[in-house]
């Protein structure tokens, strides 16, 4: 695997404190009138003076969220009458080093209006859909070291959370405030990634496939999961990588690629070209992937509570 865990560092210089986990506000159907008024009256400056719970830090970013801001704004009923949150909102905070500020400014394409030295931190209100593992920035304000807003944006794109997303820590923390099923714990677990299959060719090339258990969730008979496939030559050099989201029908023994990316030294990263055009294909008993199917079946059975944690069925 080529994933690396970001190392925590001192963040006192940012002038940001941590706090104990606070309570979560739940509102059935929609935000109550009182909650809406309280939320609307909360200015960015007031938000900036509150205590924040620290999530992680590296040489570019420090990530925080406000546990007291987490609120369920939409929910759905299961057949048994149990209500399941389907939309959650919360406030998050990001602190920037010079390198992180530059990377962020480049990503937003705002170099003409903002320089890295002007950016100290940002506050954002996000909405999260746990059933689809998505996050969207409803509003984001960027501040300088004096606490002045230097740039703002609204209605950011919806992003699905997987191991490659910058927002993963925020997503995990907010969802844990509502469901409390160990999203953060699973993301940091040593067995987060499980081996699915391995295949070695006659010329010594080895292809391996692993699955990210944090992304696993059942929708009917389909297990939704992100898989990482690597092909290396006999010296261990990585030749190809496929990072794909799959829907695996555990009952029928079929699978389809929902989306993904492919990498090679010659092409760099590009969208995966699915030869089945998104259609399900049968997994043959004679191919290495059959081992992966059996592994996923075993995981779904052994960790039934986990794969059904956000289910509406």
XYZ file of C-alpha atoms in Angstrom:
313
model
C 0.000 0.000 0.000
C 1.174 3.561 -0.609
C -1.128 5.208 1.912
C 0.640 6.977 4.764
C -0.749 8.092 8.095
C -0.275 11.785 8.737
C 1.785 12.484 11.823
C 0.415 14.825 14.477
C 2.458 17.873 15.457
C 2.353 20.820 17.833
C -0.441 23.247 16.981
C -0.268 25.674 19.897
C 1.177 28.305 17.562
C -2.167 28.449 15.761
C -3.782 29.840 18.914
C -6.540 27.213 18.828
C -7.694 25.210 21.866
C -9.306 21.810 22.196
C -12.356 20.839 24.200
C -14.137 17.756 25.437
C -16.752 16.175 23.205
C -20.062 17.969 23.534
C -23.650 16.909 23.055
C -25.426 16.446 19.750
C -28.705 18.122 18.875
C -31.252 15.976 17.026
C -34.198 17.422 15.153
C -36.665 15.116 13.424
C -37.587 15.996 9.844
C -36.096 19.494 9.755
C -34.304 21.977 11.970
C -36.686 23.311 14.580
C -37.555 26.992 14.465
C -35.575 27.685 17.618
C -32.507 25.862 16.310
C -32.741 27.676 12.993
C -32.890 31.073 14.707
C -29.934 30.182 16.908
C -27.943 28.984 13.907
C -28.732 32.062 11.822
C -27.735 34.376 14.657
C -24.353 32.732 15.066
C -21.885 34.952 13.259
C -18.605 33.750 11.884
C -16.758 35.856 14.428
C -18.671 34.277 17.300
C -17.972 30.849 15.835
C -14.263 31.665 15.717
C -14.109 32.363 19.452
C -15.594 29.012 20.480
C -13.551 26.042 21.616
C -12.815 23.450 18.926
C -12.138 19.734 19.196
C -8.824 18.866 17.533
C -8.845 16.012 15.005
C -5.421 15.941 13.349
C -2.407 18.012 12.295
C 0.433 17.706 9.812
C 2.911 20.114 8.238
C 0.167 21.813 6.207
C -3.166 21.566 7.998
C -4.759 21.318 11.427
C -8.337 20.041 11.489
C -11.044 20.717 14.093
C -14.799 20.465 14.467
C -17.369 21.883 16.885
C -19.268 18.984 18.514
C -21.958 21.325 19.846
C -22.825 22.441 16.307
C -23.722 18.957 15.050
C -27.429 18.724 14.221
C -29.583 16.223 12.351
C -31.728 18.160 9.897
C -33.374 15.285 8.033
C -34.234 11.703 8.903
C -36.141 8.788 7.439
C -38.220 6.050 9.033
C -37.443 2.373 8.738
C -40.224 -0.172 8.369
C -40.034 -0.777 12.127
C -40.578 2.937 12.783
C -36.989 3.678 13.831
C -35.764 7.058 12.636
C -32.395 7.187 10.862
C -30.526 10.475 10.224
C -30.066 11.148 6.505
C -28.682 14.701 6.602
C -26.382 16.157 9.259
C -24.934 19.650 9.516
C -21.942 20.873 11.506
C -19.206 23.518 11.673
C -15.577 22.630 10.999
C -12.319 24.558 11.162
C -9.043 24.265 9.267
C -5.770 25.893 10.303
C -3.127 26.505 7.616
C 0.650 26.648 7.537
C 2.159 28.610 4.657
C 2.350 25.437 2.563
C -1.228 24.477 3.349
C -2.441 27.981 2.556
C -0.677 27.931 -0.813
C -2.076 24.508 -1.666
C -5.602 25.619 -0.719
C -5.399 28.864 -2.682
C -4.151 26.974 -5.740
C -6.953 24.429 -5.362
C -9.621 27.149 -5.277
C -7.925 29.110 -8.058
C -7.914 32.360 -6.087
C -4.238 33.277 -6.351
C -5.169 36.594 -7.953
C -7.061 37.740 -4.857
C -5.302 35.996 -1.967
C -1.704 35.212 -1.013
C -0.608 32.368 1.321
C 0.609 34.778 4.001
C -2.914 36.220 4.270
C -4.594 32.897 5.105
C -4.546 31.637 8.719
C -7.667 29.500 9.049
C -11.117 28.853 7.621
C -14.552 28.062 9.059
C -17.110 26.045 7.138
C -20.632 24.795 7.628
C -20.992 21.368 6.050
C -23.850 19.004 5.354
C -23.292 15.244 5.426
C -25.303 12.343 4.011
C -24.163 9.167 5.828
C -25.998 6.721 3.543
C -23.940 7.928 0.554
C -20.820 8.990 2.537
C -20.937 12.508 1.095
C -20.028 15.942 2.391
C -20.814 19.367 0.965
C -19.516 22.753 2.076
C -22.575 24.991 2.372
C -20.538 28.049 3.322
C -16.830 28.620 3.861
C -15.108 31.754 5.177
C -11.338 32.257 5.077
C -9.615 34.414 7.709
C -6.284 36.129 8.210
C -4.369 36.038 11.501
C -6.321 39.064 12.806
C -9.651 37.274 12.383
C -10.764 39.266 9.348
C -12.621 37.497 6.524
C -10.463 37.659 3.392
C -12.523 35.440 1.065
C -15.790 33.469 1.146
C -17.554 30.883 -0.964
C -20.862 29.003 -0.849
C -22.469 25.831 -2.188
C -19.385 23.739 -2.809
C -19.581 20.497 -4.763
C -20.728 17.268 -3.144
C -17.807 14.928 -2.464
C -17.901 11.244 -1.600
C -15.616 10.371 1.297
C -12.939 7.735 0.794
C -9.310 7.346 1.855
C -8.093 9.945 -0.637
C -10.346 12.799 0.460
C -9.011 15.714 2.509
C -12.343 15.854 4.371
C -12.322 12.313 5.764
C -11.481 13.300 9.370
C -14.300 15.851 9.435
C -16.788 13.346 8.066
C -15.811 10.641 10.565
C -16.003 12.975 13.563
C -19.381 14.450 12.665
C -20.979 11.093 11.853
C -19.669 9.622 15.105
C -21.378 12.406 17.035
C -24.712 11.165 15.680
C -24.382 7.394 15.193
C -21.557 6.573 17.642
C -20.621 3.344 15.867
C -16.862 3.942 15.698
C -16.275 5.654 12.363
C -13.085 7.341 13.630
C -11.873 4.148 15.292
C -12.344 2.086 12.129
C -10.537 4.697 10.016
C -7.489 4.456 12.303
C -7.609 0.673 12.766
C -4.691 -1.509 11.706
C -7.129 -3.786 9.870
C -8.903 -0.982 8.062
C -7.728 -2.498 4.769
C -8.364 -6.208 4.200
C -6.691 -8.377 1.557
C -9.032 -9.660 -1.143
C -6.851 -11.528 -3.610
C -3.358 -11.852 -5.092
C -2.298 -12.993 -8.548
C 1.220 -13.622 -9.869
C 1.999 -13.880 -13.591
C 4.696 -15.976 -15.232
C 6.961 -12.941 -15.708
C 6.937 -12.186 -11.993
C 4.383 -9.373 -11.966
C 2.182 -9.420 -8.874
C -1.301 -7.876 -8.644
C -2.957 -7.454 -5.270
C -6.382 -6.165 -4.313
C -7.405 -4.762 -0.933
C -10.704 -3.314 0.300
C -11.314 -0.310 2.553
C -13.652 -1.475 5.323
C -14.571 2.112 6.269
C -16.416 2.477 2.961
C -18.359 -0.777 3.211
C -22.131 -0.558 3.499
C -24.962 -2.786 2.350
C -27.713 -1.582 0.049
C -29.978 -4.553 -0.427
C -27.757 -7.405 -1.639
C -25.087 -4.984 -2.864
C -22.018 -4.283 -0.790
C -20.652 -0.853 -1.698
C -16.877 -0.745 -1.269
C -13.754 1.057 -2.484
C -10.938 -1.243 -3.643
C -7.251 -0.553 -4.247
C -5.437 -2.726 -6.824
C -1.700 -2.577 -7.423
C 0.446 -4.299 -10.016
C 4.186 -4.522 -9.348
C 7.046 -5.964 -11.376
C 9.315 -8.644 -9.941
C 11.578 -6.012 -8.393
C 8.647 -4.496 -6.486
C 8.208 -1.372 -8.611
C 4.591 -0.218 -8.916
C 3.454 -0.386 -12.540
C -0.282 0.218 -12.282
C -2.886 1.246 -9.722
C -6.659 1.034 -9.862
C -8.723 2.767 -7.185
C -12.347 1.864 -7.807
C -15.738 2.015 -6.144
C -17.649 -1.220 -6.659
C -21.122 -2.528 -6.037
C -20.741 -6.238 -5.298
C -23.896 -8.341 -5.303
C -23.000 -10.847 -2.601
C -25.971 -13.112 -3.286
C -25.533 -13.380 -7.049
C -21.737 -13.260 -7.160
C -21.614 -10.295 -9.559
C -20.005 -6.888 -9.446
C -19.891 -3.601 -11.292
C -17.567 -0.614 -11.229
C -19.393 2.546 -10.162
C -16.441 4.869 -10.707
C -12.718 5.052 -10.118
C -9.273 6.127 -11.229
C -6.349 4.415 -12.950
C -2.652 5.235 -12.700
C 0.457 4.187 -14.589
C 3.862 5.780 -15.039
C 2.993 6.673 -18.598
C -0.513 8.058 -18.148
C -0.638 9.440 -14.625
C -4.069 9.441 -12.998
C -7.146 9.239 -15.232
C -10.733 7.936 -14.936
C -11.144 4.164 -15.065
C -12.352 2.826 -18.383
C -14.857 0.082 -17.550
C -15.110 -2.461 -20.376
C -18.585 -3.439 -19.137
C -19.864 0.169 -19.213
C -21.130 -0.019 -15.653
C -22.990 -3.290 -16.118
C -22.717 -6.154 -13.632
C -20.375 -8.984 -14.553
C -20.325 -12.492 -13.134
C -17.261 -13.358 -11.052
C -15.911 -16.643 -12.392
C -14.876 -19.403 -9.959
C -11.626 -19.673 -11.950
C -10.427 -16.081 -11.480
C -8.527 -14.600 -8.531
C -11.429 -12.222 -7.775
C -13.511 -15.160 -6.510
C -11.343 -15.112 -3.379
C -12.232 -11.447 -2.942
C -15.947 -12.210 -3.286
C -15.717 -14.868 -0.582
C -13.733 -12.504 1.643
C -16.368 -9.783 1.263
C -19.162 -12.254 1.985
C -17.388 -13.335 5.156
C -16.802 -9.736 6.262
C -20.404 -8.721 5.654
C -21.609 -11.694 7.688
C -19.135 -11.249 10.526
C -19.561 -7.465 10.704
C -23.256 -7.224 9.942
C -23.821 -4.324 12.339
C -21.056 -2.310 10.686
C -22.154 -2.766 7.054
C -25.765 -1.978 8.004
C -24.955 0.974 10.275
C -26.763 3.588 8.139
C -29.279 1.312 6.467
C -32.812 2.541 5.893
C -34.172 -1.011 5.576
